[in-house]
Coordinates of C-alpha atoms and ligand atoms in Angstrom, one line a residue:
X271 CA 15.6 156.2 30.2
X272 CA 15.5 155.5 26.7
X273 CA 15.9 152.0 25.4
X274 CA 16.8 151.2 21.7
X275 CA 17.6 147.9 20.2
X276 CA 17.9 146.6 16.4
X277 CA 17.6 143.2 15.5
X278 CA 19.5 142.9 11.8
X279 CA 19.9 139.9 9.6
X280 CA 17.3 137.5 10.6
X281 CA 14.5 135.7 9.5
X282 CA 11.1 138.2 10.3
X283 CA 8.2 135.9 10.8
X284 CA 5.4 138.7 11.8
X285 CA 2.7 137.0 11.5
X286 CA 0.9 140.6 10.1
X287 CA -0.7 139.7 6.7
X288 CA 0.3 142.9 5.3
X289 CA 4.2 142.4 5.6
X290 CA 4.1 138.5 6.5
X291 CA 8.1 139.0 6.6
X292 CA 11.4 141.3 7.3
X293 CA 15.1 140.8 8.1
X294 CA 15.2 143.4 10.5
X295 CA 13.5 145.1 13.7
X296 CA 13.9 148.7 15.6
X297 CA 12.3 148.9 18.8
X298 CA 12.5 152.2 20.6
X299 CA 11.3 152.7 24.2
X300 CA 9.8 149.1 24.4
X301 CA 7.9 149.9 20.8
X302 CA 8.4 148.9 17.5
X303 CA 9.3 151.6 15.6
X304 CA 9.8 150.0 12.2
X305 CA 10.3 146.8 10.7
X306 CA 12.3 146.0 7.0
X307 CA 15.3 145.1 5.4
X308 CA 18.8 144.7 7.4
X309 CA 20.4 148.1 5.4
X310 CA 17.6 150.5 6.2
X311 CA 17.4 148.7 9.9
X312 CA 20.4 149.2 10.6
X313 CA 21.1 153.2 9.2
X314 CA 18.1 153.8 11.0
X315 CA 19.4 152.3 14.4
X316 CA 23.1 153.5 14.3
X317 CA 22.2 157.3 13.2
X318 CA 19.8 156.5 16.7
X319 CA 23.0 155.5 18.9
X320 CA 20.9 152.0 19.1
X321 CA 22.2 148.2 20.4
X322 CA 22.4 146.4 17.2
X323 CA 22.4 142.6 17.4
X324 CA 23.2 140.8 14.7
X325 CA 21.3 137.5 14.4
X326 CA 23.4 135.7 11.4
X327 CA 19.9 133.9 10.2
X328 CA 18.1 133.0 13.3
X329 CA 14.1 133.6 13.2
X330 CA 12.2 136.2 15.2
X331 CA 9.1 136.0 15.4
X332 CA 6.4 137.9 18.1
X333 CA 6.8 137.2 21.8
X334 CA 5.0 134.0 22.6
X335 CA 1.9 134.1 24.6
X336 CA 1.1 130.8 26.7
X337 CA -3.1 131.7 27.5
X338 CA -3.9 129.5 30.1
X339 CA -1.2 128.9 33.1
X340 CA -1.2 128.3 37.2
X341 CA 1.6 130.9 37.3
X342 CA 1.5 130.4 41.8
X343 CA 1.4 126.4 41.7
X344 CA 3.8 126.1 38.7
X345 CA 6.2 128.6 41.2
X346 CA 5.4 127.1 44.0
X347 CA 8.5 124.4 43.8
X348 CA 10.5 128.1 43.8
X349 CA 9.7 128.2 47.3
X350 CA 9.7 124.5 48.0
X351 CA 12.5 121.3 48.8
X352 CA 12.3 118.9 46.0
X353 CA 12.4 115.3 47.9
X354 CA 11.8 113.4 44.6
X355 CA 15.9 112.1 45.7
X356 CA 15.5 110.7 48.8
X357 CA 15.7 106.9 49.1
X358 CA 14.4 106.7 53.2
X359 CA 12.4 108.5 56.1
X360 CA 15.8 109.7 57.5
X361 CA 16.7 110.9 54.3
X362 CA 13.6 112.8 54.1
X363 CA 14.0 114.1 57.3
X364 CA 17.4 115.6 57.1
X365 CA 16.6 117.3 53.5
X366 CA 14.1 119.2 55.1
X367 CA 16.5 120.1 58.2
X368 CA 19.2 121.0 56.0
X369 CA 17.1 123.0 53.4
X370 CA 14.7 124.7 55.6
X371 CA 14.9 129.0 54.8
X372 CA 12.2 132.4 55.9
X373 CA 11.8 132.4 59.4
X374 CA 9.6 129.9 61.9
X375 CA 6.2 131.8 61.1
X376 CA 6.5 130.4 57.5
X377 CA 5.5 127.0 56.9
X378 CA 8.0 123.8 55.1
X379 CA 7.1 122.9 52.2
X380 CA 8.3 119.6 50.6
X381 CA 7.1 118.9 46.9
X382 CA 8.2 115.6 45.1
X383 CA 7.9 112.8 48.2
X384 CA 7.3 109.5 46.7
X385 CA 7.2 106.8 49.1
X386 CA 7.7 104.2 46.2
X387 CA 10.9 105.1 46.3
X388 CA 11.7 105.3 49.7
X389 CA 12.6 102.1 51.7
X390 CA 10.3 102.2 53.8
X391 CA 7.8 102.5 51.4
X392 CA 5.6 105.1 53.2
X393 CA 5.9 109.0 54.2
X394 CA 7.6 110.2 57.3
X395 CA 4.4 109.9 60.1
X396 CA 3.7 112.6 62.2
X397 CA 5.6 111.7 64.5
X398 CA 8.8 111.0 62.9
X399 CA 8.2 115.5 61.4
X400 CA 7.4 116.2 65.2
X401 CA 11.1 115.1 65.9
X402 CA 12.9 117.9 64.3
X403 CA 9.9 120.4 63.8
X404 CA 8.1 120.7 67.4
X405 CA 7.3 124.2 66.6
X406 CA 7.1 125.1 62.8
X407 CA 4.4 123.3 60.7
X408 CA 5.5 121.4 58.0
X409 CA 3.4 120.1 54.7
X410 CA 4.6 117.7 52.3
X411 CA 2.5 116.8 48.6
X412 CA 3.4 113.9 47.3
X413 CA 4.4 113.3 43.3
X414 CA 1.2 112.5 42.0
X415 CA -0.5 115.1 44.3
X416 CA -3.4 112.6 45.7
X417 CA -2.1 113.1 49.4
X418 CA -0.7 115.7 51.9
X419 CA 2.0 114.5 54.6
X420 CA 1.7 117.0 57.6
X421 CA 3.2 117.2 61.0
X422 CA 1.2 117.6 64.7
X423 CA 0.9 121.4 64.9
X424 CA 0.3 121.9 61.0
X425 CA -2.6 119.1 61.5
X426 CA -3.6 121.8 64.8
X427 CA -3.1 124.9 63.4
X428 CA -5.4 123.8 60.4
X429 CA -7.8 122.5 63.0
X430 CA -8.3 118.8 61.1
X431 CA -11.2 117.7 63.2
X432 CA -11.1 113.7 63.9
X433 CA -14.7 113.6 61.8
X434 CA -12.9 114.9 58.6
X435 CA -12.9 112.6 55.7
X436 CA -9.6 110.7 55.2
X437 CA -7.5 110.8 57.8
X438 CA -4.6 108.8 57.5
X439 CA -4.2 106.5 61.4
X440 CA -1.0 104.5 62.6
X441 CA -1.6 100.6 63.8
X442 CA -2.2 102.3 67.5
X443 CA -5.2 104.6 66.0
X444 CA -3.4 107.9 66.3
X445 CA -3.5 110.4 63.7
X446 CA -0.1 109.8 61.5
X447 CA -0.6 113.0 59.1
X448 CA -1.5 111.7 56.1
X449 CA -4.1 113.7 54.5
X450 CA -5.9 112.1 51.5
X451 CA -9.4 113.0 50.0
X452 CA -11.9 115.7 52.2
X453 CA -8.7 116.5 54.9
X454 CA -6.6 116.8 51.5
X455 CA -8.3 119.8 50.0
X456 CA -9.0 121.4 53.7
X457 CA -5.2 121.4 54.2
X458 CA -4.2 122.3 50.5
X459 CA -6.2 125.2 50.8
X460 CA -5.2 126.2 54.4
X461 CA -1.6 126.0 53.2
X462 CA -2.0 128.4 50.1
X463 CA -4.0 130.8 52.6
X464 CA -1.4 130.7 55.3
X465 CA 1.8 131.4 52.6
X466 CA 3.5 134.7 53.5
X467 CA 3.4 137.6 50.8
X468 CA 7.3 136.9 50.2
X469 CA 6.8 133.1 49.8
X470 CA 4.1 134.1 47.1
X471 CA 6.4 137.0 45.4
X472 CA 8.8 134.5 44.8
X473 CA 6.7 131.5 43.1
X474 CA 5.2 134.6 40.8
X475 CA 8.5 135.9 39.7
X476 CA 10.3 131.5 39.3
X477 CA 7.2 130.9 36.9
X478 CA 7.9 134.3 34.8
X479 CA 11.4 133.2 34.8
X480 CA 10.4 129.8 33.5
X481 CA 8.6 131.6 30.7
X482 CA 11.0 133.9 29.3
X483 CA 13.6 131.3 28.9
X484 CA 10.9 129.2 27.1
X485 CA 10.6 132.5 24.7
X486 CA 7.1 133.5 26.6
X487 CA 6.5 137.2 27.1
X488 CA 2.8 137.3 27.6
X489 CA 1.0 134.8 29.8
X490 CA -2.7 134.9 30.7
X491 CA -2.8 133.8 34.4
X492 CA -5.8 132.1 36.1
X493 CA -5.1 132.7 39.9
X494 CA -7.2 132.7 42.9
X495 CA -10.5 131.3 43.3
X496 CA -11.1 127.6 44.3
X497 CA -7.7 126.7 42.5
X498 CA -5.0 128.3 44.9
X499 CA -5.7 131.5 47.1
X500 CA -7.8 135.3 46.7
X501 CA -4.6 136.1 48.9
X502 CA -1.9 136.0 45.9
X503 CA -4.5 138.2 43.8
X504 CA -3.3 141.3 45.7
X505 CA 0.5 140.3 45.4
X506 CA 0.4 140.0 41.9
X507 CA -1.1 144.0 41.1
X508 CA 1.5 145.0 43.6
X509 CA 4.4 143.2 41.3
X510 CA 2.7 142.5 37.4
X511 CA 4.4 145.7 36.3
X512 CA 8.2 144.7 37.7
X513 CA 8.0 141.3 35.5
X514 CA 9.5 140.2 33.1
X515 CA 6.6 139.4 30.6
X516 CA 3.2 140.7 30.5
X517 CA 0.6 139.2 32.8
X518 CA -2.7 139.2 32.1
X519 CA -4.3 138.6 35.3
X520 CA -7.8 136.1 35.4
X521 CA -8.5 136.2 38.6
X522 CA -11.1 132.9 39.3
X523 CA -13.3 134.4 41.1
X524 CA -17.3 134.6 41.2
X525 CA -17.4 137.8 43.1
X526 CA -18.0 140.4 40.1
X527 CA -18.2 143.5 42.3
X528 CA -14.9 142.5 44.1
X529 CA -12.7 141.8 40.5
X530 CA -14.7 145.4 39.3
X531 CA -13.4 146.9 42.3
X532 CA -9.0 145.9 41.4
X533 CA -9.7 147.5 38.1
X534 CA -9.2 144.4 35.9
X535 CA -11.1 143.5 33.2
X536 CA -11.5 139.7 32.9
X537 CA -13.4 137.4 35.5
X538 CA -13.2 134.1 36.1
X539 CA -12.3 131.7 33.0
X540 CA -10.8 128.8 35.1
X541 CA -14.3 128.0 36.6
X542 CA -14.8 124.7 36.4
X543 CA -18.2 123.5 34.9
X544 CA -16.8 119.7 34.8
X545 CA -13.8 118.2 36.0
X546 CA -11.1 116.2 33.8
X547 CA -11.0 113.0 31.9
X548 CA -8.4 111.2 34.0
X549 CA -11.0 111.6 37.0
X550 CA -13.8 110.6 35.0
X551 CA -15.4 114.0 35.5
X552 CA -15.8 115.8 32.6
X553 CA -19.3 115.8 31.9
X554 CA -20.6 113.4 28.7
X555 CA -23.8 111.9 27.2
X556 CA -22.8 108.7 27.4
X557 CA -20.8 106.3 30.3
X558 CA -17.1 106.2 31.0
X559 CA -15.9 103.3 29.2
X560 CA -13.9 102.0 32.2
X561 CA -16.3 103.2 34.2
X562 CA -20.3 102.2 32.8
X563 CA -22.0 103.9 35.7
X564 CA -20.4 107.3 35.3
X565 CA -21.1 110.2 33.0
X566 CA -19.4 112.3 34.5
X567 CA -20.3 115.4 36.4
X568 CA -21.5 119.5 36.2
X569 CA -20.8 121.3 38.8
X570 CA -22.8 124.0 38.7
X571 CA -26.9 124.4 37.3
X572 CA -27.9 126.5 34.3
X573 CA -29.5 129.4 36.0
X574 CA -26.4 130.4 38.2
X575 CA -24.0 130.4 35.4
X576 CA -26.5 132.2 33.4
X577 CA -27.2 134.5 35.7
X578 CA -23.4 135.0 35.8
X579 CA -22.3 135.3 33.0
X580 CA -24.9 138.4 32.7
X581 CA -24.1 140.0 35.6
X582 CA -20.0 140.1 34.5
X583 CA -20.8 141.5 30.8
X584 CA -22.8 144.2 32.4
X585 CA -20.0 144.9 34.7
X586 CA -18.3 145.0 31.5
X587 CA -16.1 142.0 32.4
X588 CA -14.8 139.3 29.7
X589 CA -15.7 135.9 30.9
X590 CA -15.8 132.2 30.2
X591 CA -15.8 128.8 31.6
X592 CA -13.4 125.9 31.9
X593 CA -15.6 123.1 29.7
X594 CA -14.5 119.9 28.6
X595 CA -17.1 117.4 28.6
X596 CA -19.5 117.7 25.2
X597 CA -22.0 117.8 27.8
X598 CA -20.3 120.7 29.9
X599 CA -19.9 122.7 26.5
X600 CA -23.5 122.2 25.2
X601 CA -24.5 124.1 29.3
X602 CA -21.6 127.0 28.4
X603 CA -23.4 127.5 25.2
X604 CA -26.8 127.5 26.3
X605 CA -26.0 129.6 29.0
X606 CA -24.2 131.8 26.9
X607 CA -26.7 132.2 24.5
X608 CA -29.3 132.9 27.2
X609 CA -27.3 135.4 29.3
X610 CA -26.6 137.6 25.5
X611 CA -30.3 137.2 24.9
X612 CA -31.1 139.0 28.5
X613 CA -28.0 141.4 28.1
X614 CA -26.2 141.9 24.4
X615 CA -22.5 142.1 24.3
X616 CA -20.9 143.4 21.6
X617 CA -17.4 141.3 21.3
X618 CA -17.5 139.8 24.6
X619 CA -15.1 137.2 23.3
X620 CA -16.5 134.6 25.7
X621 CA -13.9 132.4 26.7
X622 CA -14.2 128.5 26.6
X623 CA -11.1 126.6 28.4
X624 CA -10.2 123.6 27.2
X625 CA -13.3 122.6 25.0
X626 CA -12.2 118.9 24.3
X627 CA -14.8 117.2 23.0
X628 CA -17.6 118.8 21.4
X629 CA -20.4 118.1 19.5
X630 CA -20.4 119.0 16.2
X631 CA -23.5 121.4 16.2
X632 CA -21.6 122.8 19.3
X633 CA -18.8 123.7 17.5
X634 CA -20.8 125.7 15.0
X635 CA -23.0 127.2 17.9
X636 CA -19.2 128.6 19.8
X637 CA -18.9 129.9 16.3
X638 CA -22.1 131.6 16.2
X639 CA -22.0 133.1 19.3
X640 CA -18.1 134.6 18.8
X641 CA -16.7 132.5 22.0
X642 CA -12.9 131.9 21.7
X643 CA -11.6 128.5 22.3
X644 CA -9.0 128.3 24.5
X645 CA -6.9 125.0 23.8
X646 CA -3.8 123.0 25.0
X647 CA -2.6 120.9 22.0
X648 CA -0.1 119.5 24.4
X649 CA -2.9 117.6 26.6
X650 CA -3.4 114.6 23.9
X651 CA 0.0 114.7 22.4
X652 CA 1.3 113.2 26.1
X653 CA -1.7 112.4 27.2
X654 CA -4.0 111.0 24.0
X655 CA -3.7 108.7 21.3
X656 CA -4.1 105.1 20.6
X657 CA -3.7 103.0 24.3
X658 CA -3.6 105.9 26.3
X659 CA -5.3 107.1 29.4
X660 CA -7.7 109.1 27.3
X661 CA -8.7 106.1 25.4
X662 CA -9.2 104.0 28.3
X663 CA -11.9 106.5 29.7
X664 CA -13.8 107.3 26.5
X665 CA -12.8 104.8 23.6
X666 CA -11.6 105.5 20.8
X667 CA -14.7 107.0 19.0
X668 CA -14.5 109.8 20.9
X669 CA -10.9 110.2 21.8
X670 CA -10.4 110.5 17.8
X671 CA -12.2 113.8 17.8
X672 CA -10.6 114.9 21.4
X673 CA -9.4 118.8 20.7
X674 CA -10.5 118.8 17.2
X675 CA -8.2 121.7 16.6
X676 CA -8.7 120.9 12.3
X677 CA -12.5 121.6 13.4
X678 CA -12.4 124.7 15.2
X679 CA -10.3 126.2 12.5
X680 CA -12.8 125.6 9.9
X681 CA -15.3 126.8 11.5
X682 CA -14.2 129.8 11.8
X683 CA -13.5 130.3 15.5
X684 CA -10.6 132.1 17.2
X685 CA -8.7 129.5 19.0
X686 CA -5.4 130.8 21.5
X687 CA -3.0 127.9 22.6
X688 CA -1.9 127.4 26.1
X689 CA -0.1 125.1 28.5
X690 CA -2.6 125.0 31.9
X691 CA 0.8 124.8 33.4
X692 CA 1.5 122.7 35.9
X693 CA -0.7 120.0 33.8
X694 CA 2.0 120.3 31.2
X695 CA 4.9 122.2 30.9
X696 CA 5.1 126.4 29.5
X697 CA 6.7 125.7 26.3
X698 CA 4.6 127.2 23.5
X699 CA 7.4 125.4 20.7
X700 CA 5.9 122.0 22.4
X701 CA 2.0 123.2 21.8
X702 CA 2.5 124.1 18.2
X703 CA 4.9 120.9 17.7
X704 CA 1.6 119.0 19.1
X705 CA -1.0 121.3 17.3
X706 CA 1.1 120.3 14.3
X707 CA 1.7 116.7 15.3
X708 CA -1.4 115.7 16.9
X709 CA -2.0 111.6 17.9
X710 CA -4.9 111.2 15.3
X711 CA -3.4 113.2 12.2
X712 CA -7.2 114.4 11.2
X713 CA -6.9 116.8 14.1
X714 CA -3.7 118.4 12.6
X715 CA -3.4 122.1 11.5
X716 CA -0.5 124.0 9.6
X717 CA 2.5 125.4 11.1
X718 CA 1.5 128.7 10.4
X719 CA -2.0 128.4 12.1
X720 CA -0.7 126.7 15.2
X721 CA 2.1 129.7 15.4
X722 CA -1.0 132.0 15.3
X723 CA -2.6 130.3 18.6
X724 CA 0.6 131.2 20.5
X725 CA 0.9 134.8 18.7
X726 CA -2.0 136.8 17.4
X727 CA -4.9 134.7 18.3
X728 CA -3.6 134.5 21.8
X729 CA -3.7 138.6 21.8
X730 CA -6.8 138.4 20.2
X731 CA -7.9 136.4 23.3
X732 CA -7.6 138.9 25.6
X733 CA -8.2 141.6 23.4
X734 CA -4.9 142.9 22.9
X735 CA -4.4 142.3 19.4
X736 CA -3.6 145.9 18.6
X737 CA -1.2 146.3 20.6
X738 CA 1.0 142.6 20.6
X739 CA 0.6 139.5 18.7
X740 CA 2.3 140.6 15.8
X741 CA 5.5 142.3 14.6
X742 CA 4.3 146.1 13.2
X743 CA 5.1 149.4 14.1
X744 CA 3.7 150.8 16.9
X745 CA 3.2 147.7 18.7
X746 CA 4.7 146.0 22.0
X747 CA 8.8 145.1 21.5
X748 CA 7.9 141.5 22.4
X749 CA 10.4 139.5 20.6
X750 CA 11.4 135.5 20.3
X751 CA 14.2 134.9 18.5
X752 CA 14.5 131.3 17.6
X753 CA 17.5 129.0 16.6
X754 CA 15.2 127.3 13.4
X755 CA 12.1 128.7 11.3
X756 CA 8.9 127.0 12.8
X757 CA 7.6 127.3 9.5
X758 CA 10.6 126.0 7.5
X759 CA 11.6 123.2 9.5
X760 CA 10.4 119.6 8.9
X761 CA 7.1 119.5 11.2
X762 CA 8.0 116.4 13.2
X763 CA 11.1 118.4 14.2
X764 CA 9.4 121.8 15.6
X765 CA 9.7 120.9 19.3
X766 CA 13.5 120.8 19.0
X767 CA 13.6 124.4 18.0
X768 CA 15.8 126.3 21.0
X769 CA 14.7 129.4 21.6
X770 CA 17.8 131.6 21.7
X771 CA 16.7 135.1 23.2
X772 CA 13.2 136.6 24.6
X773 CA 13.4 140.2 24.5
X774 CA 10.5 141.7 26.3
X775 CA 9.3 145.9 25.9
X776 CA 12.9 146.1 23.6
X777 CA 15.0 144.5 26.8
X778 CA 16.6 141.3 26.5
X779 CA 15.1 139.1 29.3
X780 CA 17.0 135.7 28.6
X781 CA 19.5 134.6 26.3
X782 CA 20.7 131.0 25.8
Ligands
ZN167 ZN1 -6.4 125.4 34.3

């Protein structure tokens, strides 16, 4: 069926050097057919029998791409009871009777406990879940996500042995359900194993909903792997097409031959070299200053992500690391270099995740090499700064030059923007607010370069750029129509920006 929509009387922002602006958009058949002024837009699109909409001034600008999001755990509260509003153990309790939906063979899941706000100050035991669910396993994650409340045949069915590694006991010595540490991962990743295919269908399809009403229409997805389940890879082929916004699908795997065999054309990305600055983990040259005995930690030795990262460009396969640590991004880069010595890649477009403090000669090296940086400007604009977390772990030398985004830019690499949602929220206005805004003003860039990272550069990314990214003819009828001009507006004020309408493939996919 045909589908043809105008846009008239706006503010074009196309972010296409060529024709940088236009009041007016045609998009025929989820393509734009031309872009110009609001007269020849509009004779084109009524002698067509088109929709016109008229946008009295607002901005539209190319669909947003958010390049780095958890698309099953952001969803997963879809499929959840939120118990963040409970004030006791019995009030726990009968949330989760009253809520409960699917059938017995699907587990309860409770997101939000916190016991400091409970009068009892602790989490139902057990016990105390055995009382109303004898039968049907039940796992709750509390706020801050360091511990797993279960009940006695979740704690069998996941066969916790009494040897595991933090096990939470009652006075009397019996096993009270509280999973922290070693037992934590084994039953986190039990539970994402055991979800049913409908409970996974329906945290894919909250998340795109999340997006398009935060004007996102293309979002690069890391999924599987270590960080959630190889089980939702297969349900998000069988439903990518039926979204709302286009998924590009990183699955986080190792397994080349397997990702080869689903036809996709990205591996990995979300692999983990180092871990994260509020863990201490990320990998640096010099201690932890709250913690003088740590420099953090690599997870994995030269020669296997060497050896990896050759074996996936000779598959053909784009690839990259997540690297955040200067000392995690000096191995990518070595590794790099050594894998394109043993096998050339013309535009492999290497990705590097995060990439938050780096060396200067590293930075110029990423450059060399043609790896795109894949940033989230949002991470130190709530988390970084002057007295803030960041600073307490590496000082304020090196937190001033954490995500040098001003940097990057000048040295000539590609950098895509990105939310690692659930870390913080998918709303691109909020990463280019931060880009803009950043806590140590050195690190700022323009407006128009941080819209780029959300637009263009993020096609770029994942080599798309032909065909989205930017408002021309012949590419994809991804649309955001904003309430303000990002570019207009006084920068401190970008993040209130409302995005009014998403319009994804020429169909309107939210409107405020
Ligand atoms: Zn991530």
């Amino acid at each position: 069926m045909e589908n043809k929509l105008a846009l008239i009387n706006g503010i074009g922002v196309t972010m296409d050097a060529n024709q940088p602006s236009c009041q007016a958009v045609y998009i025929k058949d989820g393509i734009i057919e031309k872009i110009g002024s609001t007269p020849a837009i509009k004779n084109l699109a009524a002698g067509e029998g088109a929709q016109i909409i008229d946008l009295g001034g607002k901005t539209f600008i190319p669909g947003l791409h958010d390049c780095h999001v958890h698309m099953m755990s952001t969803g997963l509260s879809a499929i959840g009871i939120n118990l963040y509003h409970c004030r006791s153990v019995k009030e726990v309790l009968e949330t989760l009777v009253k809520e409960q939906t699917g059938d017995s063979s699907e587990w309860i899941f409770g997101y939000g406990l916190d016991e400091s706000r409970l009068v009892e100050k602790r989490p139902p035991t057990a016990a105390e879940l055995d009382s109303c669910f004898k039968e049907r396993p039940v796992y709750l994650v509390d706020r801050g996500l360091h511990y797993t409340q279960v009940n006695t045949i979740a704690m069998e069915l996941m066969a916790i042995g009494e040897a595991e590694d933090g096990l939470g006991r009652d006075a009397a010595g019996n096993l009270s359900g509280r999973l922290h540490s070693q037992a934590n991962s084994h039953a986190r990743k039990y539970f994402f194993d055991k979800m049913s295919w409908a409970q996974r269908e329906r945290a894919i399809r909250h998340t795109a909903q999340i997006a398009v009403a935060m004007g996102v229409t293309t979002i690069h997805a890391m999924e599987g792997g270590d960080l959630s389940s190889d089980y939702d890879i297969p349900v998000f082929l069988k439903i990518i097409d039926e979204l709302p916004i286009h998924v590009v699908l990183h699955w986080c795997s190792t397994r080349v031959a397997d990702v080869v065999a689903q036809n996709l054309k990205i591996i990995g990305t979300d692999i983990l070299l180092d871990g994260s600055i509020g863990s201490r983990t990320a990998a640096f040259k010099e201690a932890y200053c709250d913690d003088p005995t740590s420099v953090g930690e690599l997870f994995f030795s030269d020669e296997w992500v060497t050896s990896y990262i050759e074996a996936a460009h000779r598959a053909g396969l784009q690839t990259g690391f997540h690297a955040i640590g200067q000392r995690a991004i000096t191995q990518v880069l070595n590794c790099l270099e050594q894998a394109l010595a043993k096998f050339p890649m013309p535009d492999h477009r290497f990705r590097i995740e995060h990439f938050g403090f780096p060396d200067r000669c590293d930075i110029k090296r990423a450059a060399d090499l043609g790896a795109v940086i894949s940033t989230q400007p949002a991470f130190t604009y709530l988390r970084g700064g002057p007295d803030s977390v960041y600073e307490e772990r590496v000082g304020p030398k090196r937190n001033r030059r954490a995500y040098p985004l001003r940097e990057l830019l000048d040295a000539g690499l590609v950098v895509n923007g990105g939310s690692d949602s659930n870390v913080t929220p998918i709303n691109p206005l909020l990463g280019i607010h931060a880009a803009v805004n950043p806590p140590y003003s050195g690190n700022a860039i323009s407006p128009a370069e941080a819209l780029r990272l959300f637009t263009i550069d993020g096609a770029y990314t994942a080599k798309e750029e032909k065909i989205r990214g930017s408002l021309r003819a012949g590419k994809a009828g991804d649309i955001t129509v904003l309430n303000q001009n990002p570019l207009a507006v006084a920068p401190e004020t970008i993040k209130e920006i409302e995005v009014a309408m998403t319009i994804f493939k020429g169909k309107i996919v939210y409107q405020k």
